[in-house]
Every structure is written in structure tokens, then in C-alpha cells.
Coordinates of C-alpha atoms in Angstrom, one line a residue:
D1 CA 0.0 0.0 0.0
D2 CA 1.4 3.4 -0.9
M3 CA 2.5 5.6 1.9
N4 CA 1.9 9.4 2.0
V5 CA 4.6 11.7 3.4
L6 CA 4.1 14.5 5.9
F7 CA 7.3 16.5 6.1
I8 CA 7.4 19.0 9.0
V9 CA 10.3 21.4 9.0
V10 CA 10.7 24.0 11.7
D11 CA 12.7 27.2 11.5
D12 CA 15.5 27.6 14.1
L13 CA 14.4 24.8 16.4
R14 CA 17.2 23.3 18.5
P15 CA 16.2 20.1 20.3
V16 CA 14.7 21.7 23.4
L17 CA 12.0 19.1 23.6
G18 CA 10.8 16.7 26.2
C19 CA 11.7 13.7 24.0
Y20 CA 15.3 15.1 23.8
G21 CA 15.5 15.1 27.6
D22 CA 14.8 18.8 28.2
K23 CA 13.2 19.0 31.7
L24 CA 11.8 22.5 31.3
V25 CA 10.0 22.6 27.9
K26 CA 6.4 21.5 27.5
S27 CA 6.1 19.8 24.1
P28 CA 3.6 17.0 24.6
N29 CA 2.5 16.7 21.0
I30 CA 6.0 16.4 19.5
D31 CA 6.9 14.1 22.4
Q32 CA 3.8 12.0 21.4
L33 CA 5.1 11.8 17.8
A34 CA 8.5 10.8 19.1
S35 CA 7.0 8.0 21.2
Q36 CA 5.9 6.4 17.9
S37 CA 9.1 7.3 16.0
I38 CA 12.7 6.6 15.7
V39 CA 14.5 9.6 17.1
F40 CA 18.0 10.6 16.1
S41 CA 19.8 12.3 19.0
N42 CA 22.8 13.4 16.9
A43 CA 21.4 14.9 13.7
Y44 CA 23.1 18.0 12.2
A45 CA 22.4 20.6 9.5
Q46 CA 25.0 21.3 6.8
Q47 CA 25.1 25.0 7.4
A48 CA 23.5 26.9 10.3
V49 CA 21.5 29.4 8.2
C50 CA 18.1 29.1 6.6
A51 CA 18.5 29.2 2.8
P52 CA 21.7 27.2 2.4
S53 CA 20.4 24.5 4.8
R54 CA 17.1 24.1 3.1
V55 CA 18.5 24.0 -0.4
S56 CA 21.0 21.4 0.8
F57 CA 18.5 19.0 2.3
L58 CA 15.8 19.5 -0.3
T59 CA 18.3 18.7 -3.1
G60 CA 20.4 16.2 -1.1
R61 CA 23.6 18.1 -2.0
R62 CA 26.1 19.9 0.3
P63 CA 26.5 23.7 0.2
D64 CA 29.8 23.3 -1.7
T65 CA 27.7 21.6 -4.5
T66 CA 24.6 23.9 -4.4
R67 CA 27.1 26.8 -4.1
L68 CA 24.7 28.6 -1.9
Y69 CA 26.2 30.0 1.3
D70 CA 24.0 33.1 1.4
F71 CA 20.5 34.0 0.1
Y72 CA 21.3 35.3 -3.3
S73 CA 21.5 32.6 -6.0
Y74 CA 19.2 29.9 -7.4
W75 CA 21.0 26.6 -7.6
R76 CA 19.4 25.5 -10.9
V77 CA 21.0 28.5 -12.6
H78 CA 24.1 29.0 -10.5
A79 CA 25.4 25.4 -9.8
G80 CA 23.4 22.7 -11.6
N81 CA 19.8 21.8 -12.5
Y82 CA 19.5 19.4 -9.6
S83 CA 16.3 17.5 -8.9
T84 CA 14.7 18.1 -5.5
M85 CA 13.2 15.6 -3.1
P86 CA 9.6 16.9 -3.6
Q87 CA 10.3 16.9 -7.4
Y88 CA 11.3 13.3 -7.3
F89 CA 8.0 12.4 -5.4
K90 CA 6.0 14.4 -7.9
E91 CA 7.6 12.6 -10.8
N92 CA 6.7 9.3 -9.0
G93 CA 3.0 10.0 -8.9
Y94 CA 2.6 12.0 -5.7
V95 CA 0.7 15.3 -5.3
T96 CA 3.4 17.5 -3.8
L97 CA 2.2 20.4 -1.6
S98 CA 4.1 23.2 0.2
V99 CA 2.7 25.1 3.1
G100 CA 4.5 27.9 5.0
K101 CA 8.3 28.1 4.9
V102 CA 9.8 25.1 3.2
F103 CA 12.2 26.5 0.7
H104 CA 13.6 29.8 1.8
P105 CA 11.5 32.4 -0.1
G106 CA 13.3 34.8 -2.5
V107 CA 16.1 34.4 -5.0
S108 CA 17.4 31.1 -3.6
S109 CA 14.2 29.4 -4.7
N110 CA 13.6 31.5 -7.8
Y111 CA 10.9 33.7 -6.0
S112 CA 8.5 30.7 -6.5
D113 CA 9.6 28.2 -3.9
D114 CA 10.9 26.2 -6.9
Y115 CA 7.4 25.9 -8.3
P116 CA 6.5 24.2 -10.7
Y117 CA 9.5 21.9 -10.5
S118 CA 9.0 20.8 -6.9
W119 CA 5.3 21.3 -6.3
S120 CA 2.0 20.2 -8.0
I121 CA 0.2 23.5 -7.0
P122 CA 1.6 26.9 -6.1
P123 CA 3.0 26.9 -2.5
F124 CA 0.9 28.5 0.2
H125 CA 2.2 31.4 2.3
P126 CA 0.2 32.7 5.2
S127 CA -1.2 36.2 4.4
T128 CA 0.0 37.5 7.8
E129 CA 3.6 36.5 7.1
K130 CA 4.3 40.1 5.8
Y131 CA 3.7 41.5 9.3
E132 CA 6.4 39.3 10.9
N133 CA 8.8 42.2 11.4
D134 CA 6.4 45.0 11.9
K135 CA 5.8 46.9 15.1
T136 CA 3.3 44.5 16.7
C137 CA 4.8 44.1 20.2
R138 CA 3.3 46.2 22.9
G139 CA 5.9 47.8 25.2
K140 CA 5.5 48.7 28.9
D141 CA 4.6 52.2 27.7
G142 CA 1.7 50.9 25.6
K143 CA 3.4 51.8 22.3
L144 CA 4.1 49.2 19.6
Y145 CA 7.7 48.1 18.9
A146 CA 9.5 45.6 16.6
N147 CA 11.0 43.6 19.5
L148 CA 12.8 40.4 19.8
V149 CA 10.8 39.3 22.8
C150 CA 7.2 39.6 21.7
P151 CA 4.3 37.9 23.5
V152 CA 1.1 39.1 21.9
D153 CA -2.7 39.1 22.2
V154 CA -3.6 37.3 18.9
T155 CA -6.9 39.2 18.6
E156 CA -4.9 42.4 18.3
M157 CA -2.7 41.1 15.5
P158 CA -3.1 42.2 11.9
G159 CA -5.7 39.8 10.5
G160 CA -6.5 38.5 14.0
T161 CA -4.1 35.6 13.6
L162 CA -0.5 34.5 13.3
P163 CA 1.3 32.9 10.3
D164 CA 1.8 29.4 11.9
I165 CA -1.9 29.3 12.9
Q166 CA -2.8 30.0 9.2
S167 CA -0.3 27.3 8.0
T168 CA -1.8 24.7 10.2
E169 CA -5.3 25.6 9.0
E170 CA -4.2 25.3 5.3
A171 CA -2.4 22.0 5.9
I172 CA -5.5 20.6 7.5
R173 CA -7.6 21.8 4.6
L174 CA -5.2 20.1 2.2
L175 CA -5.3 16.8 4.1
N176 CA -9.1 16.8 3.8
V177 CA -8.8 17.5 0.0
M178 CA -6.3 14.7 -0.4
K179 CA -8.5 12.3 1.6
A180 CA -11.6 13.3 -0.5
N181 CA -9.8 12.9 -3.8
K182 CA -8.0 9.7 -2.6
Q183 CA -4.7 11.1 -3.9
K184 CA -1.3 10.1 -2.5
F185 CA 0.6 13.1 -1.3
F186 CA 3.9 14.6 -0.2
L187 CA 2.9 17.5 2.1
A188 CA 5.6 19.7 3.4
V189 CA 4.6 22.1 6.3
G190 CA 7.2 24.7 7.3
Y191 CA 6.6 26.5 10.6
H192 CA 8.2 29.9 11.4
K193 CA 8.5 29.8 15.2
P194 CA 10.8 29.8 17.1
H195 CA 12.5 32.0 14.5
I196 CA 12.8 35.6 15.6
P197 CA 11.0 37.7 16.5
L198 CA 9.8 35.5 19.4
R199 CA 6.2 36.4 18.7
Y200 CA 3.6 34.0 20.1
P201 CA 0.3 34.1 22.0
Q202 CA 1.0 35.6 25.4
E203 CA -0.7 32.8 27.4
F204 CA 2.3 30.5 26.6
L205 CA 4.3 32.6 29.1
K206 CA 2.3 31.1 31.9
L207 CA 4.1 27.8 31.2
Y208 CA 7.5 29.3 32.0
P209 CA 7.7 31.4 35.2
L210 CA 10.8 33.6 34.9
D211 CA 12.1 32.2 38.2
N212 CA 12.4 28.8 36.6
I213 CA 14.6 30.1 33.7
T214 CA 18.3 29.7 34.0
L215 CA 21.1 31.2 32.0
A216 CA 23.1 29.1 29.5
P217 CA 25.6 26.8 31.3
D218 CA 28.4 28.7 29.6
P219 CA 27.2 32.3 29.0
W220 CA 30.7 33.6 28.3
V221 CA 32.9 33.5 25.3
P222 CA 35.4 30.6 25.7
E223 CA 39.0 31.7 26.4
K224 CA 40.4 29.6 23.5
L225 CA 37.7 30.3 20.9
P226 CA 39.4 31.6 17.7
S227 CA 37.8 35.0 16.9
V228 CA 36.8 33.8 13.4
A229 CA 34.5 31.1 15.0
Y230 CA 32.4 33.7 16.9
N231 CA 29.2 35.1 15.5
P232 CA 28.2 38.6 16.7
W233 CA 24.4 38.0 16.5
M234 CA 23.7 41.1 14.4
D235 CA 20.1 40.1 13.7
I236 CA 19.0 40.4 17.3
R237 CA 20.8 43.7 17.7
Q238 CA 18.5 45.2 15.1
R239 CA 15.4 44.7 17.3
D240 CA 14.0 47.6 19.2
D241 CA 14.3 46.0 22.7
V242 CA 17.9 44.8 22.1
K243 CA 18.9 48.1 20.5
A244 CA 17.7 49.9 23.7
L245 CA 20.3 47.9 25.7
N246 CA 23.3 49.5 23.9
V247 CA 25.2 46.2 24.0
S248 CA 28.9 46.5 23.0
F249 CA 30.0 45.0 19.7
P250 CA 31.0 42.2 19.1
Y251 CA 31.1 40.3 22.4
G252 CA 28.3 41.9 24.4
P253 CA 27.2 40.4 26.8
L254 CA 23.5 40.9 27.1
P255 CA 22.3 41.7 30.7
D256 CA 21.4 38.5 32.6
D257 CA 17.7 39.4 33.1
F258 CA 17.3 40.0 29.4
Q259 CA 19.0 36.7 28.6
R260 CA 16.4 35.0 30.8
Q261 CA 13.6 36.7 29.0
I262 CA 14.9 35.5 25.6
R263 CA 15.2 32.0 26.9
Q264 CA 11.7 32.2 28.4
S265 CA 10.3 33.4 25.1
Y266 CA 12.1 30.8 23.1
Y267 CA 10.6 28.1 25.2
A268 CA 7.1 29.7 25.0
A269 CA 7.5 29.9 21.2
V270 CA 8.4 26.1 21.2
S271 CA 5.2 25.3 23.2
Y272 CA 3.1 27.4 20.7
L273 CA 4.8 25.5 17.9
D274 CA 4.0 22.2 19.7
M275 CA 0.3 23.2 19.8
Q276 CA 0.3 23.7 16.0
V277 CA 2.0 20.3 15.4
G278 CA -0.5 18.7 17.7
L279 CA -3.5 20.2 15.8
L280 CA -1.9 19.0 12.5
L281 CA -1.3 15.5 13.6
N282 CA -4.7 15.3 15.2
A283 CA -6.2 16.2 11.8
L284 CA -4.2 13.4 10.2
D285 CA -6.0 11.1 12.6
D286 CA -9.3 12.7 11.8
V287 CA -9.0 11.9 8.1
G288 CA -7.9 8.4 9.0
L289 CA -4.5 8.6 7.3
S290 CA -2.2 8.1 10.4
G291 CA -1.7 4.5 9.4
R292 CA -0.7 5.3 5.8
T293 CA 1.5 8.3 6.2
I294 CA 5.2 8.6 6.9
I295 CA 6.0 11.6 9.1
V296 CA 9.4 13.3 9.4
F297 CA 9.9 16.1 11.9
T298 CA 13.1 18.2 11.8
A299 CA 14.4 21.8 11.7
D300 CA 16.7 23.7 9.3
H301 CA 19.3 24.3 12.1
G302 CA 19.5 25.1 15.8
W303 CA 19.8 28.4 17.7
S304 CA 22.2 29.5 20.4
L305 CA 20.5 30.7 23.6
G306 CA 23.5 32.4 25.2
E307 CA 26.0 29.5 25.0
H308 CA 29.5 30.7 24.3
G309 CA 28.2 34.2 24.8
E310 CA 26.4 33.8 21.5
W311 CA 22.8 34.1 20.2
A312 CA 21.2 33.0 17.0
K313 CA 22.7 30.5 14.6
Y314 CA 25.6 31.4 12.2
S315 CA 28.2 29.1 13.7
N316 CA 29.6 25.6 13.8
F317 CA 28.8 24.7 17.4
D318 CA 26.3 21.9 18.2
V319 CA 23.8 24.5 19.5
A320 CA 23.6 26.0 16.0
T321 CA 24.0 22.8 13.9
R322 CA 22.2 20.2 15.9
V323 CA 18.5 19.6 15.1
P324 CA 15.7 17.4 16.2
L325 CA 15.1 14.5 13.7
M326 CA 12.5 11.8 13.9
F327 CA 10.7 9.5 11.5
Y328 CA 7.3 7.9 12.1
V329 CA 6.8 4.9 9.8
P330 CA 3.6 2.9 10.4
G331 CA 4.4 -0.7 10.8
V332 CA 8.1 0.0 11.1
T333 CA 8.6 2.3 14.0
T334 CA 5.2 1.3 15.5
S335 CA 3.0 -1.7 15.1
S336 CA 0.6 -1.2 12.2
V337 CA -2.3 1.0 12.8
S338 CA -5.8 -0.4 12.5
Q339 CA -8.5 1.6 10.6
G340 CA -9.9 4.4 12.7
E341 CA -7.4 4.0 15.5
R342 CA -6.2 7.3 16.9
V343 CA -2.4 7.6 17.0
F344 CA -2.1 11.3 17.7
P345 CA -4.9 12.6 19.9
Y346 CA -4.3 16.3 20.5
R347 CA -2.5 17.0 23.8
D348 CA -2.9 20.3 25.6
P349 CA 0.5 21.9 26.4
F350 CA -1.3 23.5 29.4
G351 CA -2.4 20.1 30.8
H352 CA -0.1 18.0 33.0
I353 CA 1.2 15.1 30.9
L354 CA 3.5 12.3 31.7
G355 CA 6.6 12.3 29.6
L356 CA 6.5 9.8 26.8
V357 CA 9.6 7.8 25.9
P358 CA 10.7 7.6 22.2
Q359 CA 10.1 4.2 20.5
G360 CA 13.6 3.9 19.3
R361 CA 16.6 6.2 19.6
S362 CA 19.8 6.3 17.6
K363 CA 22.9 8.1 18.8
K364 CA 24.5 7.8 15.3
A365 CA 25.8 11.1 13.9
V366 CA 23.5 11.8 10.9
E367 CA 23.1 14.7 8.5
L368 CA 20.1 16.4 7.0
V369 CA 21.6 16.0 3.5
S370 CA 20.5 12.3 4.0
L371 CA 16.8 13.2 4.1
F372 CA 16.2 12.9 0.4
S373 CA 17.5 9.3 0.0
T374 CA 16.0 8.3 3.4
L375 CA 12.4 9.4 2.7
V376 CA 12.6 8.0 -0.8
E377 CA 13.7 4.6 0.6
L378 CA 11.0 4.7 3.3
A379 CA 8.3 5.4 0.6
G380 CA 9.5 2.4 -1.4
L381 CA 10.8 4.3 -4.4
Q382 CA 14.0 3.8 -6.2
V383 CA 16.8 5.5 -4.2
P384 CA 18.8 7.9 -6.4
P385 CA 22.5 7.0 -6.9
A386 CA 25.3 8.5 -4.8
C387 CA 26.8 11.5 -6.6
P388 CA 30.2 11.2 -8.3
E389 CA 33.0 13.4 -6.9
T390 CA 31.9 16.4 -9.0
S391 CA 28.2 16.3 -9.9
F392 CA 27.4 19.7 -11.2
H393 CA 26.1 18.1 -14.5
V394 CA 24.2 15.3 -12.7
A395 CA 20.5 16.1 -12.3
L396 CA 19.6 13.2 -10.1
C397 CA 22.0 11.9 -7.4
T398 CA 22.5 12.5 -3.7
E399 CA 25.4 13.3 -1.4
G400 CA 23.7 11.9 1.7
A401 CA 23.3 8.1 2.1
S402 CA 20.0 6.9 3.4
I403 CA 19.9 6.3 7.1
V404 CA 17.2 3.7 7.1
R405 CA 19.9 1.2 8.0
Y406 CA 20.0 2.8 11.5
F407 CA 16.3 2.3 12.2
N408 CA 16.7 -1.0 14.0
A409 CA 17.6 0.8 17.2
S410 CA 19.6 -2.0 18.8
E411 CA 22.7 0.2 19.2
E412 CA 25.8 -1.9 19.0
K413 CA 27.5 -1.8 22.3
V414 CA 30.7 0.3 22.2
E415 CA 33.6 -1.8 23.1
E416 CA 34.2 -1.1 26.8
D417 CA 37.7 -2.4 26.7
K418 CA 39.8 0.5 25.3
N419 CA 43.1 -0.9 26.3
G420 CA 43.8 -2.4 22.9
C421 CA 44.6 1.1 21.5
D422 CA 48.0 1.5 19.9
D423 CA 47.9 5.1 19.1
T424 CA 45.8 7.8 20.8
Y425 CA 43.2 8.0 18.1
G426 CA 42.8 4.2 17.5
C427 CA 40.2 4.3 20.4
F428 CA 37.7 6.4 18.5
N429 CA 34.5 4.7 17.3
E430 CA 34.7 4.5 13.6
G431 CA 31.1 5.6 13.3
P432 CA 29.5 7.9 10.8
V433 CA 30.5 11.6 10.6
A434 CA 28.3 14.7 10.2
F435 CA 29.8 17.7 8.2
S436 CA 28.8 21.3 8.6
Q437 CA 30.4 24.5 7.4
Y438 CA 30.2 28.2 7.9
P439 CA 31.6 31.1 5.9
R440 CA 33.2 34.3 7.3
P441 CA 34.3 37.6 5.8
A442 CA 37.3 38.0 8.0
D443 CA 39.3 36.6 10.9
T444 CA 37.6 38.8 13.5
P445 CA 33.9 39.6 14.0
Q446 CA 32.5 42.2 11.5
W447 CA 29.1 43.6 11.0
N448 CA 28.6 41.0 8.2
S449 CA 30.2 38.0 10.0
D450 CA 26.9 36.2 10.5
K451 CA 25.6 36.5 6.9
P452 CA 28.5 37.3 4.5
K453 CA 27.5 37.6 0.9
L454 CA 29.3 35.2 -1.5
K455 CA 31.6 37.9 -2.9
D456 CA 32.8 38.8 0.7
I457 CA 33.6 35.3 1.9
R458 CA 37.3 34.9 2.7
I459 CA 37.3 32.0 5.1
M460 CA 35.3 28.8 5.3
G461 CA 35.0 26.8 8.6
Y462 CA 34.6 23.1 7.8
S463 CA 33.4 21.1 10.8
M464 CA 33.2 17.4 11.4
R465 CA 31.1 15.9 14.2
T466 CA 31.4 12.3 15.3
I467 CA 30.0 10.7 18.4
D468 CA 33.4 11.5 20.2
Y469 CA 34.5 14.9 19.0
R470 CA 33.8 18.0 17.0
Y471 CA 36.8 19.1 14.8
T472 CA 36.7 22.4 12.8
V473 CA 39.3 24.1 10.6
W474 CA 38.9 27.6 9.3
V475 CA 40.6 27.8 5.9
R476 CA 41.1 30.3 3.1
F477 CA 38.2 30.4 0.7
Y478 CA 38.1 31.9 -2.8
P479 CA 34.5 33.0 -3.7
N480 CA 35.3 33.6 -7.4
N481 CA 35.9 29.9 -8.0
F482 CA 34.3 28.3 -4.9
S483 CA 37.5 26.7 -3.7
A484 CA 39.0 26.3 -0.3
N485 CA 42.7 26.1 0.3
F486 CA 43.3 23.6 3.1
E487 CA 47.0 24.5 3.1
D488 CA 46.1 27.9 4.5
V489 CA 44.5 27.2 7.9
H490 CA 43.5 30.3 9.8
A491 CA 42.4 28.6 13.0
G492 CA 41.2 25.3 14.4
E493 CA 38.9 23.9 17.1
L494 CA 38.7 20.5 18.7
Y495 CA 36.3 19.5 21.4
M496 CA 36.0 16.1 23.1
V497 CA 32.3 15.4 23.6
E498 CA 32.7 13.1 26.7
T499 CA 34.7 15.6 28.8
D500 CA 33.4 18.8 27.3
P501 CA 29.8 18.4 26.1
N502 CA 29.2 22.1 25.8
Q503 CA 32.3 22.7 23.6
D504 CA 34.0 25.3 25.8
C505 CA 37.5 23.9 25.9
N506 CA 39.3 24.1 22.6
I507 CA 42.2 21.7 22.7
Y508 CA 43.2 22.2 19.0
N509 CA 46.5 23.8 19.8
S510 CA 47.5 21.2 22.3
T511 CA 46.8 18.2 20.1
S512 CA 48.5 16.7 17.1
H513 CA 45.7 16.8 14.6
G514 CA 47.0 15.0 11.6
F515 CA 44.5 12.3 12.2
F516 CA 41.5 14.7 12.2
F517 CA 42.8 16.7 9.3
K518 CA 43.1 13.6 7.1
K519 CA 39.5 12.7 7.9
I520 CA 38.1 16.1 7.1
L521 CA 39.9 16.0 3.7
G522 CA 38.8 12.4 3.2

């Protein structure tokens, strides 16, 4: 029987979710999905910024192949006319539908979200999306501001609603149409929150009393962090409430009380998102398709909440590159669902709900570039071949191998006996590796360090994450021919996960790193 696909992608969501062990967040609907899914606890984006990440996982190619590191080029013209994941489903008899932010809008998806290549009908964008950055946040003085921290009364908003509420309504409408027409579908739903501004219905603040909110475990800039690795969070500095704080450039810091407010609002926005996901999955039950639909839930990248003295994304740390990733596959991650059985009854984030444990969990390091081949394999379609070394001329191939082979969550026991190591690095698990990268305009933080345009990129940070370590080298990059010179290393970072899970202690300079360097070139 043919399986539908429901692909949920969230903007800027790091894994602060109950199912990822976060004790503070209330995310009962996503946790319920996780309890029926295989959950990947070490999943990473290829570049921690919206457009490059989305083009990468939707084409199954890395940023060096899409040649998109900023927002200003369309890969089909600029790099190669690559097939996308929704295009492949469309060519294989699926109705493909896009709701909300799936491709990044603008040049990078040809001002059309790559329609008509990728989608059967023109993509839906909420009508209230255009007010996202307007002055809609009421200050203590009663005036309206364009703030970062922005709890609102929804009835006072333009249109009396918010973009993610509209996206949920449209996605539910489309599910009903698909059910009525008996069409098999690939439905992508892209949610905006918790992307800034942190604008959400104000009642969600009740879930997170400020007294319960802590600062990041490491709210300072690490002593041995190379300056090229730091991102100066320019986007939040543009907001009225942050501007008013007159924070020094580039290292800040933000006042502690304001840090707590940002963290509180990020959590509140996640619970608001959870409610939307809950309503969407409940509707999938309503139309009776939960037993015939594969669901994937992920994000385009993470978001730093004060770790390393940083905010936003734009870096190679886990807080920016690590994402939630789970797959619900009826009959595979769960027992098969009988007709009319409810799998995803809506759960109220304001109710008290016992934590649900994920069905299966994999600690393997995996990458979003694998989504294309993974979803295609789960749907029973022919998996596209692996790309050759240079693939600019190859329309259909992927640079991310399917991760379906990790779904049987019997994790192999890591050899406890580490005494058989000859050299220092022989003890590392030869597991899979996740690669991320981030461009910089200079060795020190500039006004454009977070989002350099292609022509201004001078350095590329290539980062490799395994279960044991994160290794990053910042090397000279030539934007005119998209090449990196690994002979010209500007800085390096090495963090050992077991002893330094927050990546605060860079031991690059006190290590011989020939071993790691060889692997990153591999």
C-alpha cells in the first residue's frame, strides 16, 4: 500500500523538547510523535542558516555543491539543475504540496519556492507573514515596537491571527482535500516559530515562570575560541528591545535578566509550535491517514541561547548545527495502525502530561543531507544513486546516504575495553560523521560575519562531528571559483564530547591533529 509523506520542518528549532531530555519545555504533541518514531539524537544541519540548509536537504547536496552559502542565488542556474526531493516524489505520482516556509523564499528558490519543478500546485504562504517584522509588540509604555521578545494578544494582531496558525489551517484543509480525492501526497509544512521575532500568543508565558529560567551553562565567550569562530548576533541587535540595551559589539554580553527573557520566550514559542504540530497530527487522525503516512519532523538548524556568549545560529557549534530529527513509519517504528485507530490525539500543552519515551533512539551522527534518500527509501521508491565526486552536471543523485539502516535501534555496544589502542586515536569509534560548514568575511567579527554575501567570503569553517568529538578548521576560501585552500589554515577547534559536552574547551593547539585533518579532507 502506498504511503503518503508528511514532512514537517521548523525554523531555528534546537532540540529543546521533552523527547530530547529537556526538563523545562512543555512539548507534549511532539513528544507523542517521538514516542511512535525513531528519534535521532545526533542529527546535524549542513550550514546553520536558513536558505543554504534548506536548499541542501531539499536537493540532497552539500553547500559546496549547491554553491549557496548566502541567500542570493538559485542553484538550478548557479550550480546545476538538480532534482529536489519533492520533485522526485512528484515525478513518481505524488501530489506535492508546500505550506509555509519550506524552501527559503526569494532568489534562492527563484521567487517561487521552486514551483513548478517541486510542487504540484503553487506553494501556500500565510497572508499575515508580511507583518512578521512590523511593530506588533506592545511595550510597557503601551506603544508598539519591533521587539525580539514579543508575547502578543492574537486578537490584536493584523488579521487577528499569526502565520503558523494559518499554515496549520491550510495544511489541515489540504489533508481533507487529499482524503476526498484519494490522492497520495507529499505534504511539506514549514513552521516559522521559534525563528525571531519571538512572537507567540502571550498565554504561553504562563508555562514558564521567569524564576524557573536559568542562563546558559556557559554564557561567556570561551577563552580559547578563535575569533573567526564567533558570530556577533547582528540580527537580534536590530530589534528595538535589544537596541535599547546598547550592548557592545561584538562580544556583548546581554544583561542577565534579558538573557532569561529571551530563553523564556524561546521556550514559550516552542510550546506554541507544539500546539500547531498537535493540531496538524490530530487532523491526520481525523482523516484516517495516520496508518498510511510517513511523518518526518526536523528543523533547518539550531539556535544559540547564550551558550559561548552567542545568540542566533551562524556558527559551527552543536547549539547551531544540531537539530531534532524523527521518523514515524507505520508498521516499522510502530505496530501497524488499524483503521480508525487514533495515534495522535491532541495533547494540551497547558495540561499535565507524563513524559513519553521515544520508541527507538539512535545516537549515530547523521546529517540532513540524507533526508532525500532516506524518505525515498521509506516510501519504497528507487533510491537515487550516490553523486560522483563532481556532480554539477548530474540532475539526479544525492550526497547523503539513506539512514534507514540505522532504524533498528539495537545500538551496537561500544567496546568497553579501550586498552587495545596502539595510538591515541585508535580508540575512537569508527562511526558515521556529520559535516557542517560556515563562511566568514574575516578573521575577526565584523558587521557581516553572520551572513556574509558570497563575494565577501574569505574563510570557510569546515566542521566534522562524530560521536566522540567536533573538529573544525577555518581555511582560506576563494569565492570567485568556490575553492578552499586547506594548506592555508587560519584557526582550528577541537572539542572532546565526553569531557566537554558544551564545547567550551578548545584543545586544537595542544593536540597533534594530523588524524582529524586527514578525515576532514577524506
